[in-house]
């Protein structure tokens, strides 16, 4: 066990190894509430032998793309590319264009700023859409935002994308947490020139380990991404799972209801424990407390990991417990805290 302090600056949700190195691995099993991943994953279907022993075929890739387009509500003509998670796409995008001015609405998923900055682009952090400078080449908007849960107006996003496109730029619209709602998003049923929308399979379907994500939208950028990713960017295993999951409308509908109910339950538990709800989605709750840092440490000592933030030490992000036993442990630990 490391007696040093917990390094919030480098921490990503789900990094149990780091938590264990600071607070120890002995004792009760750790409960990881630091991610926004559905704790009730889509059941893994029976997979073909070909998915394990052969390179994915063009016909399998087409079935994946068709299923994804149907699920995301986009036309068959809308450009789309699959990758091993949206993180891979986030890392590739800055390599596709010359150095640019990139406006990012913050606080948000830190990898956006890191990846653009690492490749020499100028980063401008702004607080809202109307703060994006007219000189900006690229804008990055996460909607629903991580960690605040804020969603941006569809009309405003489309107007921003049009303005960026007019000066040879584009909007990166990260919709990784957009699956929790069945309402339309800016990617639904529209031409997406000037938009590169990112879609994460693993969060809503609870299968982050499969590493599957999509970029949808602007023809020129999607074409460049496809070339940069090269052949067989996604293996046959996540393809077969996603094809079945995207088409399972009963599971999708039921899961959205369950997640919404659990969001309400979690918010009520946190309010009873003295937190103010600062935002969230049906996959996580962003909560504020004047003693958030102390509570984070006390929960870690009870082997319950939440998500702290260097930029907002008074806030924590809570994912959903997976079982009634985990709900009880969280409730009891909050009482002790």
Short mmCIF file of C-alpha atoms in Angstrom, two decimals:
data_model
loop_
_atom_site.label_atom_id
_atom_site.label_comp_id
_atom_site.label_asym_id
_atom_site.label_seq_id
_atom_site.Cartn_x
_atom_site.Cartn_y
_atom_site.Cartn_z
CA UNK A 1 0.00 0.00 0.00
CA UNK A 2 1.30 3.43 -0.96
CA UNK A 3 0.97 6.08 1.74
CA UNK A 4 1.16 8.90 -0.82
CA UNK A 5 -1.77 11.01 -1.90
CA UNK A 6 -4.23 9.98 -4.58
CA UNK A 7 -3.22 11.55 -7.90
CA UNK A 8 -6.43 13.07 -9.26
CA UNK A 9 -4.66 14.84 -12.12
CA UNK A 10 -3.68 11.68 -14.01
CA UNK A 11 -6.64 9.57 -12.95
CA UNK A 12 -9.16 8.18 -15.39
CA UNK A 13 -12.37 6.55 -14.26
CA UNK A 14 -11.97 2.81 -13.78
CA UNK A 15 -8.33 2.88 -12.66
CA UNK A 16 -8.72 0.45 -9.77
CA UNK A 17 -5.01 -0.43 -9.87
CA UNK A 18 -4.12 3.14 -8.88
CA UNK A 19 -6.73 3.14 -6.10
CA UNK A 20 -5.44 -0.17 -4.77
CA UNK A 21 -1.86 1.08 -4.79
CA UNK A 22 -2.91 3.92 -2.46
CA UNK A 23 -5.62 2.32 -0.30
CA UNK A 24 -4.75 -1.37 -0.48
CA UNK A 25 -6.28 -4.43 -2.10
CA UNK A 26 -6.94 -6.52 1.00
CA UNK A 27 -10.30 -6.61 2.72
CA UNK A 28 -13.68 -6.20 1.02
CA UNK A 29 -13.95 -6.36 -2.76
CA UNK A 30 -13.66 -2.98 -4.40
CA UNK A 31 -16.80 -1.40 -5.85
CA UNK A 32 -15.94 0.73 -8.87
CA UNK A 33 -18.34 3.67 -9.20
CA UNK A 34 -15.76 5.85 -10.96
CA UNK A 35 -16.96 5.20 -14.52
CA UNK A 36 -20.09 5.98 -16.49
CA UNK A 37 -20.40 2.40 -17.74
CA UNK A 38 -23.68 0.53 -17.40
CA UNK A 39 -23.13 -2.03 -14.59
CA UNK A 40 -25.73 -4.35 -16.18
CA UNK A 41 -24.08 -5.24 -19.50
CA UNK A 42 -25.70 -6.64 -22.59
CA UNK A 43 -25.53 -10.45 -22.37
CA UNK A 44 -22.78 -11.80 -24.60
CA UNK A 45 -24.45 -13.85 -27.36
CA UNK A 46 -23.10 -17.05 -28.82
CA UNK A 47 -20.35 -16.13 -31.27
CA UNK A 48 -19.38 -17.85 -34.48
CA UNK A 49 -16.09 -19.70 -34.76
CA UNK A 50 -15.20 -17.38 -37.65
CA UNK A 51 -15.22 -14.38 -35.28
CA UNK A 52 -12.29 -15.93 -33.42
CA UNK A 53 -10.23 -17.49 -36.20
CA UNK A 54 -10.74 -15.32 -39.30
CA UNK A 55 -10.16 -11.70 -40.16
CA UNK A 56 -13.49 -9.84 -40.23
CA UNK A 57 -15.04 -9.96 -43.68
CA UNK A 58 -16.35 -7.03 -45.69
CA UNK A 59 -19.86 -8.47 -45.42
CA UNK A 60 -19.61 -8.59 -41.60
CA UNK A 61 -18.38 -5.01 -41.53
CA UNK A 62 -21.31 -3.96 -43.73
CA UNK A 63 -23.76 -5.68 -41.36
CA UNK A 64 -22.19 -3.78 -38.46
CA UNK A 65 -22.48 -0.47 -40.29
CA UNK A 66 -26.09 -1.17 -41.29
CA UNK A 67 -27.02 -2.06 -37.70
CA UNK A 68 -25.24 1.01 -36.34
CA UNK A 69 -26.96 3.32 -38.82
CA UNK A 70 -30.36 1.88 -37.88
CA UNK A 71 -29.66 2.21 -34.16
CA UNK A 72 -28.30 5.77 -34.41
CA UNK A 73 -31.09 6.88 -36.73
CA UNK A 74 -28.93 7.94 -39.67
CA UNK A 75 -29.38 7.32 -43.37
CA UNK A 76 -27.55 4.68 -45.37
CA UNK A 77 -25.68 7.48 -47.19
CA UNK A 78 -24.21 9.03 -44.02
CA UNK A 79 -20.46 8.32 -43.81
CA UNK A 80 -19.51 6.12 -40.86
CA UNK A 81 -16.36 4.39 -39.66
CA UNK A 82 -15.83 1.95 -36.78
CA UNK A 83 -12.76 1.85 -34.53
CA UNK A 84 -11.55 0.10 -31.42
CA UNK A 85 -13.24 2.62 -29.14
CA UNK A 86 -13.84 6.34 -29.54
CA UNK A 87 -10.54 7.00 -27.75
CA UNK A 88 -8.74 5.73 -30.84
CA UNK A 89 -10.64 8.25 -32.95
CA UNK A 90 -9.98 11.08 -30.48
CA UNK A 91 -6.26 10.35 -30.80
CA UNK A 92 -6.34 10.20 -34.60
CA UNK A 93 -8.33 13.35 -35.38
CA UNK A 94 -5.55 15.82 -34.49
CA UNK A 95 -3.23 14.05 -36.94
CA UNK A 96 -5.54 14.61 -39.90
CA UNK A 97 -5.24 18.39 -40.20
CA UNK A 98 -2.57 21.07 -39.97
CA UNK A 99 -2.13 22.96 -36.73
CA UNK A 100 -5.35 24.71 -35.84
CA UNK A 101 -7.12 26.69 -33.15
CA UNK A 102 -9.29 24.26 -31.18
CA UNK A 103 -12.00 25.47 -28.80
CA UNK A 104 -13.14 22.96 -26.18
CA UNK A 105 -16.07 23.47 -23.84
CA UNK A 106 -14.72 22.64 -20.36
CA UNK A 107 -14.71 20.98 -17.94
CA UNK A 108 -15.05 17.82 -19.99
CA UNK A 109 -13.31 14.58 -20.92
CA UNK A 110 -9.65 15.58 -20.60
CA UNK A 111 -8.34 13.42 -23.45
CA UNK A 112 -9.77 15.82 -26.03
CA UNK A 113 -7.54 18.70 -24.94
CA UNK A 114 -4.57 16.43 -24.33
CA UNK A 115 -4.65 14.81 -27.76
CA UNK A 116 -5.06 18.06 -29.69
CA UNK A 117 -2.40 19.78 -27.58
CA UNK A 118 0.07 16.90 -27.90
CA UNK A 119 0.06 17.37 -31.67
CA UNK A 120 0.74 21.11 -31.62
CA UNK A 121 -2.76 22.54 -31.92
CA UNK A 122 -3.68 25.68 -29.97
CA UNK A 123 -6.25 24.91 -27.27
CA UNK A 124 -8.81 27.48 -26.11
CA UNK A 125 -10.95 26.38 -23.17
CA UNK A 126 -14.38 27.99 -23.10
CA UNK A 127 -17.39 27.65 -20.83
CA UNK A 128 -20.22 27.49 -23.39
CA UNK A 129 -21.11 27.55 -27.09
CA UNK A 130 -21.46 31.32 -27.25
CA UNK A 131 -17.91 31.72 -25.92
CA UNK A 132 -16.31 29.95 -28.90
CA UNK A 133 -14.21 32.57 -30.78
CA UNK A 134 -14.98 33.39 -34.39
CA UNK A 135 -11.37 32.50 -35.22
CA UNK A 136 -11.78 28.90 -34.15
CA UNK A 137 -11.06 26.17 -36.70
CA UNK A 138 -12.21 23.18 -34.66
CA UNK A 139 -14.71 23.04 -31.80
CA UNK A 140 -15.07 20.11 -29.41
CA UNK A 141 -18.41 19.68 -27.65
CA UNK A 142 -19.32 16.70 -25.47
CA UNK A 143 -23.10 16.30 -25.25
CA UNK A 144 -24.26 15.02 -22.82
CA UNK A 145 -21.15 16.40 -21.22
CA UNK A 146 -18.86 14.34 -19.04
CA UNK A 147 -18.95 15.03 -16.11
CA UNK A 148 -21.68 17.69 -15.92
CA UNK A 149 -24.31 15.91 -18.04
CA UNK A 150 -25.18 19.14 -19.84
CA UNK A 151 -26.84 18.69 -23.25
CA UNK A 152 -26.61 21.29 -26.00
CA UNK A 153 -29.40 22.49 -28.24
CA UNK A 154 -29.57 20.70 -31.58
CA UNK A 155 -30.15 23.91 -33.56
CA UNK A 156 -27.21 25.67 -31.90
CA UNK A 157 -24.89 22.74 -32.66
CA UNK A 158 -25.92 22.62 -36.31
CA UNK A 159 -25.39 26.39 -36.64
CA UNK A 160 -21.94 26.09 -35.08
CA UNK A 161 -21.02 23.24 -37.44
CA UNK A 162 -22.16 25.26 -40.46
CA UNK A 163 -20.02 28.23 -39.41
CA UNK A 164 -16.97 26.03 -38.84
CA UNK A 165 -17.44 24.28 -42.17
CA UNK A 166 -17.54 27.65 -43.94
CA UNK A 167 -13.97 28.31 -42.78
CA UNK A 168 -12.80 24.75 -43.54
CA UNK A 169 -13.17 23.54 -39.97
CA UNK A 170 -15.53 21.14 -38.26
CA UNK A 171 -17.29 20.31 -35.01
CA UNK A 172 -16.24 17.28 -32.99
CA UNK A 173 -19.44 16.23 -31.24
CA UNK A 174 -18.75 13.58 -28.62
CA UNK A 175 -22.04 11.79 -27.91
CA UNK A 176 -20.55 8.92 -25.90
CA UNK A 177 -23.33 9.15 -23.30
CA UNK A 178 -26.14 9.92 -25.75
CA UNK A 179 -27.54 6.38 -25.84
CA UNK A 180 -29.32 6.68 -22.51
CA UNK A 181 -32.11 8.70 -24.12
CA UNK A 182 -34.35 7.67 -26.99
CA UNK A 183 -34.74 11.32 -28.00
CA UNK A 184 -33.19 12.55 -31.22
CA UNK A 185 -29.66 13.94 -31.27
CA UNK A 186 -27.94 16.14 -33.86
CA UNK A 187 -26.85 12.99 -35.67
CA UNK A 188 -30.38 11.72 -36.18
CA UNK A 189 -31.80 11.93 -39.68
CA UNK A 190 -29.65 14.82 -40.91
CA UNK A 191 -26.80 15.51 -43.27
CA UNK A 192 -23.75 15.97 -41.11
CA UNK A 193 -21.39 18.10 -43.16
CA UNK A 194 -19.12 19.91 -40.74
CA UNK A 195 -19.77 17.44 -37.90
CA UNK A 196 -17.77 14.46 -36.73
CA UNK A 197 -20.00 12.74 -34.16
CA UNK A 198 -18.42 10.17 -31.86
CA UNK A 199 -20.47 7.24 -30.60
CA UNK A 200 -19.35 4.84 -27.88
CA UNK A 201 -20.74 1.30 -27.83
CA UNK A 202 -19.29 0.25 -24.48
CA UNK A 203 -20.92 2.71 -22.09
CA UNK A 204 -24.64 2.14 -22.59
CA UNK A 205 -24.26 -1.53 -23.49
CA UNK A 206 -21.88 -2.02 -20.55
CA UNK A 207 -19.19 -3.74 -22.63
CA UNK A 208 -16.32 -1.29 -22.55
CA UNK A 209 -13.83 -4.14 -22.78
CA UNK A 210 -14.93 -4.89 -26.34
CA UNK A 211 -13.45 -1.55 -27.45
CA UNK A 212 -15.87 -0.38 -30.12
CA UNK A 213 -16.77 3.13 -31.21
CA UNK A 214 -17.91 5.02 -34.28
CA UNK A 215 -17.30 8.30 -36.04
CA UNK A 216 -20.22 9.58 -38.11
CA UNK A 217 -20.61 12.62 -40.30
CA UNK A 218 -18.49 14.85 -42.51
CA UNK A 219 -17.52 13.00 -45.69
CA UNK A 220 -14.00 14.39 -45.95
CA UNK A 221 -13.02 13.72 -42.33
CA UNK A 222 -14.61 10.26 -42.17
CA UNK A 223 -12.76 9.31 -45.37
CA UNK A 224 -9.47 10.43 -43.81
CA UNK A 225 -10.24 8.52 -40.61
CA UNK A 226 -11.02 5.36 -42.57
CA UNK A 227 -7.68 5.59 -44.37
CA UNK A 228 -5.78 6.29 -41.15
CA UNK A 229 -7.39 3.37 -39.30
CA UNK A 230 -6.57 0.96 -42.10
CA UNK A 231 -8.08 -2.49 -42.65
CA UNK A 232 -9.47 -4.62 -39.79
CA UNK A 233 -9.58 -1.76 -37.29
CA UNK A 234 -12.24 -3.73 -35.38
CA UNK A 235 -12.16 -7.47 -34.78
CA UNK A 236 -15.03 -9.79 -35.58
CA UNK A 237 -15.92 -10.41 -31.93
CA UNK A 238 -17.20 -6.90 -31.08
CA UNK A 239 -18.79 -6.72 -34.55
CA UNK A 240 -20.95 -9.79 -33.94
CA UNK A 241 -21.91 -8.66 -30.42
CA UNK A 242 -22.80 -5.13 -31.55
CA UNK A 243 -24.91 -6.33 -34.48
CA UNK A 244 -27.09 -8.31 -32.09
CA UNK A 245 -27.16 -5.61 -29.41
CA UNK A 246 -28.11 -2.79 -31.78
CA UNK A 247 -31.11 -4.79 -32.98
CA UNK A 248 -32.33 -5.88 -29.53
CA UNK A 249 -34.98 -3.19 -29.10
CA UNK A 250 -36.56 -4.88 -26.07
CA UNK A 251 -33.29 -4.89 -24.11
CA UNK A 252 -32.54 -1.30 -25.15
CA UNK A 253 -35.93 -0.01 -24.01
CA UNK A 254 -35.88 -1.93 -20.74
CA UNK A 255 -32.32 -0.83 -19.95
CA UNK A 256 -33.10 2.85 -20.52
CA UNK A 257 -35.94 2.60 -18.00
CA UNK A 258 -33.77 0.77 -15.46
CA UNK A 259 -30.97 3.30 -15.76
CA UNK A 260 -33.40 6.21 -15.36
CA UNK A 261 -34.84 4.62 -12.19
CA UNK A 262 -31.37 3.99 -10.78
CA UNK A 263 -30.37 7.57 -11.53
CA UNK A 264 -33.29 8.81 -9.42
CA UNK A 265 -32.37 6.37 -6.65
CA UNK A 266 -28.74 7.44 -6.62
CA UNK A 267 -29.58 11.14 -6.62
CA UNK A 268 -31.93 10.66 -3.67
CA UNK A 269 -29.27 8.74 -1.74
CA UNK A 270 -26.70 11.47 -2.35
CA UNK A 271 -29.12 14.25 -1.38
CA UNK A 272 -29.86 12.40 1.87
CA UNK A 273 -26.10 12.28 2.46
CA UNK A 274 -25.73 16.05 2.16
CA UNK A 275 -24.72 16.37 -1.49
CA UNK A 276 -26.13 18.84 -3.98
CA UNK A 277 -26.77 17.38 -7.42
CA UNK A 278 -24.68 19.32 -9.94
CA UNK A 279 -25.60 17.32 -13.03
CA UNK A 280 -25.39 13.91 -14.60
CA UNK A 281 -26.98 11.43 -16.97
CA UNK A 282 -28.70 8.09 -16.52
CA UNK A 283 -25.22 6.53 -16.30
CA UNK A 284 -23.65 8.79 -13.66
CA UNK A 285 -24.39 11.55 -11.18
CA UNK A 286 -22.21 14.64 -10.68
CA UNK A 287 -22.54 15.77 -7.07
CA UNK A 288 -21.16 18.58 -4.94
CA UNK A 289 -20.24 18.59 -1.25
CA UNK A 290 -17.98 20.97 0.71
CA UNK A 291 -16.15 17.93 2.17
CA UNK A 292 -15.99 16.02 -1.11
CA UNK A 293 -12.26 15.33 -0.81
CA UNK A 294 -12.64 13.86 2.67
CA UNK A 295 -15.65 11.80 1.58
CA UNK A 296 -13.71 10.49 -1.42
CA UNK A 297 -10.95 9.26 0.87
CA UNK A 298 -13.37 7.73 3.38
CA UNK A 299 -15.18 5.89 0.58
CA UNK A 300 -11.85 4.62 -0.75
CA UNK A 301 -10.99 3.29 2.69
CA UNK A 302 -14.27 1.37 2.45
CA UNK A 303 -13.09 0.18 -0.99
CA UNK A 304 -15.63 2.21 -2.94
CA UNK A 305 -14.07 4.19 -5.78
CA UNK A 306 -15.72 7.34 -7.11
CA UNK A 307 -14.37 9.89 -9.61
CA UNK A 308 -12.60 12.96 -8.19
CA UNK A 309 -11.64 16.01 -10.23
CA UNK A 310 -8.55 18.17 -10.09
CA UNK A 311 -10.52 21.09 -11.58
CA UNK A 312 -13.42 20.78 -9.12
CA UNK A 313 -12.26 19.29 -5.80
CA UNK A 314 -15.67 19.91 -4.26
CA UNK A 315 -17.34 17.53 -6.73
CA UNK A 316 -17.45 13.77 -7.23
CA UNK A 317 -18.94 11.63 -9.98
CA UNK A 318 -20.82 8.49 -8.96
CA UNK A 319 -21.67 5.61 -11.26
CA UNK A 320 -24.40 3.11 -10.44
CA UNK A 321 -23.89 0.18 -8.06
CA UNK A 322 -24.46 -3.17 -9.78
CA UNK A 323 -26.24 -5.13 -7.03
CA UNK A 324 -28.40 -4.54 -3.96
CA UNK A 325 -25.41 -5.50 -1.81
CA UNK A 326 -23.39 -2.73 -3.48
CA UNK A 327 -26.21 -0.23 -2.97
CA UNK A 328 -26.24 -1.16 0.74
CA UNK A 329 -22.47 -0.79 1.03
CA UNK A 330 -22.58 2.65 -0.60
CA UNK A 331 -25.43 3.79 1.64
CA UNK A 332 -23.67 2.58 4.80
CA UNK A 333 -20.34 4.10 3.76
CA UNK A 334 -21.97 7.46 3.08
CA UNK A 335 -23.61 7.34 6.51
CA UNK A 336 -20.21 6.68 8.10
CA UNK A 337 -18.63 9.46 6.05
#
